[in-house]
Amino acid sequence: LNSPEKASDRRIFRKFGSHRFLHLNISKKVWKGDVIDIIDRHKDQPLWICGRRFEFLWCKATKSPQCYVFFAEVGIGIEKDEEITSDKVREWCAPPKFNCDLSIGKEQKRIKLSFSKTTPSGTLPKNCLEVVPDIRCSKDLVMTDGCGLISQDGLDFVWRSCMKYIQSREAEYAEKQNTKVPSQCDKTLCDNDIDGDGDGCEENSDNGLSENNSCPYTSFQGRIGGFKGMWVLDERLGDGIKLVCRDSQEKVKLPMKSFASFSEDCKKRGIHCVQSDFDDLYDTVDVCSWDKQPKEGRLSLRTIQILEYRGVDIGFFKKCADDGTRWLSKLYEDPNALLEHVSKRHSAMVSRDIESTVDTFDDDLLFRMASVKMDKSEPVFAQKILKLVKREADSMRKKGKYPLRRCKQLRLIPDHTQLLEEGEAFIAVGYARGNVNTIKDIEKSDCALAMRSPAYFGGDLVKLKLVSRKTIRLRAASLTKTKETIPAASTCSIYDGPGDDPSTFFEDLNTGLVISSKGERSAADMMSGGDFD
C-alpha cells in the first residue's frame, strides 16, 4: 500500500488541506445533549485530537448518521502562518461582507458548495463571465433554472484544463508505481462523473495536449465561484472564453475577477472591495461531470400509467418484462456485462459522495472483484453477484423499470433561443448525418416519448407539442424581419448577420433537445398524478 495522500477533490481541501478536516458521523440515536456538548465546547475545554485543536465548522444535511465537520485550527503539522480559526474558514466559503442577508440555515447550505466533489479545470481570465436574468414563462416560473451558457473556446479551455489535470495525476501515480504513463485518459472518467485529487491547472501547462483538441461534449455540470449548475455550449457567444450565468445559478456572492460587473455591483451596494478579497479558487471552474451519452430508455410507473391511458396494448408491456428478464440473466452470466454495470454504479456512488451503507460496501467490493476478473466459482464473489441481481430484479419490479427497445433518455435543455411558444418542444435528430428514413418517420410523428434526465430542466415531452424543423426555421427568419428591441443575433444562435440564411444553422444539428413547457397540464399528466413544472 502507498502512504496516505492529501485529498484535493474539493475546493475547500485545495485551499486549506484535507488533513485539517475531521468528519464525525453521529447516529440519530445518540442523545442530542451529548452532541451539543461535542460541538459547543467551552473555550477552557477545547477538543484536542492527536495533538491538534479542533473546532466545529459545518454540519452536512443527512438523515442518519448525521455528519459533523470539524477543522484543525492549530497543532502538530500546522505551520504558524497556516493557523486559522474555523470562523475564518466559514467566512472564506461565504464572506459575510458580500452576503449580509444570509441566514444561518442558508449559510450552512451555501458552504456545501465548497465541499462538493469536483475536478479543478482551469482558472478563468478576467471579465469573461456575465450574469443575465432567467427566462420566465407567462406564469412567472423560471424556465432556465440552474442552466447557463458557455462559448466554444470556453468549453475547449475547460476540457483541455481538465484533461491536463487528469494526465498529470496519472503521471504522478505511474511514477510512484514505476509503470508506464497511460497514452490517454481513462475513457470512463470522460463518459462519467470525473473526480480527482490535486491542484487546478492552467491552460498553458505543457503536458502534450494540443491546443486544437476540442471538447467532445456540449455541456458540463459544475461550480464556478458562487455559481452552481450546468453550462451548455452556445456558439452565438462568439470567439474567446465567455460564460453566461443565470440569476438562479448564483447561490452565494464571491469576489471573482472573472465576473465582469462584480466591482461595479459592489460600489452600487456601498461595499469597498480590496485585492485581498479575491482568490483564484473563486475563479476556478470546478467540474462535477461532463455530459453523458444517452442512457438506455426504461419504463417507470408513471410512464406505464401514461401509456395505458393512451391505449397501449398489454402485449407491449409483456415484451418489456421479457427484455428485463433477459438483461438480468446476462448480468448474472456475462462477466463483461457485470463489469460494465458495476462500473457505472461505482462511478455514480463516488461522484455523489454517498454515505457508507451495507449496499455501498457490497457494490464497492463487487466492483473490485469484477475488475480483477475473479472466477465466478469463488463463493463470496458468487454470493455478491446473486445479491446484486436480486436487488436489480426487485427494483425493476417495484418501480416498473423495464427496458424499452430502441429508446434513449434525452437530456432536456431549456429553450434559451425563445423561439418556442407555450407548451412546445423541438427535437434535433442529426439531420445532416442521420438516417434519412428515421428522420422522415420522426418528422411525421405527432408526439414522442422521452424519460427526462435531469428532471429539473422541464416537463416530459408527452405534455408538449412537437414543433417541426420547418416551423422553427420560419420563426427564425421572421425574427430577422421584425423590429425587436433585442437583436435576433443576441437572442438565438441562428446566424451571424441579417443577410445569412437561418436554415444553415439547422442543417448541422446533432441529437439534442430544446423545450418550452409553459403550457397547461395535459390529461395524461393529470391521470398520472405528476407535477407540472
mmCIF file of C-alpha atoms in Angstrom, residues 90 94 98 162 164 180 190 238 259 266 287 304-305 351 364 380 393 399 417 431 484 530:
data_model
loop_
_atom_site.group_PDB
_atom_site.id
_atom_site.type_symbol
_atom_site.label_atom_id
_atom_site.label_comp_id
_atom_site.label_asym_id
_atom_site.label_seq_id
_atom_site.Cartn_x
_atom_site.Cartn_y
_atom_site.Cartn_z
ATOM 1 C CA ARG A 90 -16.548 29.670 7.202
ATOM 2 C CA ALA A 94 -19.484 32.586 2.239
ATOM 3 C CA PHE A 98 -20.816 40.296 0.363
ATOM 4 C CA CYS A 162 -9.490 19.075 -17.064
ATOM 5 C CA LYS A 164 -4.269 18.049 -18.449
ATOM 6 C CA LYS A 180 4.373 3.481 -17.974
ATOM 7 C CA CYS A 190 -14.713 11.303 -19.509
ATOM 8 C CA GLY A 238 -18.539 34.066 -30.492
ATOM 9 C CA PHE A 259 -17.145 38.359 -13.074
ATOM 10 C CA CYS A 266 -20.090 46.318 -5.031
ATOM 11 C CA VAL A 287 -16.266 20.259 -12.972
ATOM 12 C CA ILE A 304 -46.764 2.950 -17.695
ATOM 13 C CA GLN A 305 -49.794 4.915 -16.472
ATOM 14 C CA SER A 351 -19.403 11.187 -7.683
ATOM 15 C CA ASP A 364 -17.533 -1.415 -3.899
ATOM 16 C CA VAL A 380 -18.068 -14.663 -1.848
ATOM 17 C CA ALA A 393 -34.911 -7.536 -10.066
ATOM 18 C CA LYS A 399 -40.548 0.749 -9.902
ATOM 19 C CA THR A 417 -33.478 30.707 -28.042
ATOM 20 C CA TYR A 431 -30.462 15.952 -39.803
ATOM 21 C CA GLU A 484 -37.364 43.907 -31.991
ATOM 22 C CA GLY A 530 -47.345 14.111 -11.919
#
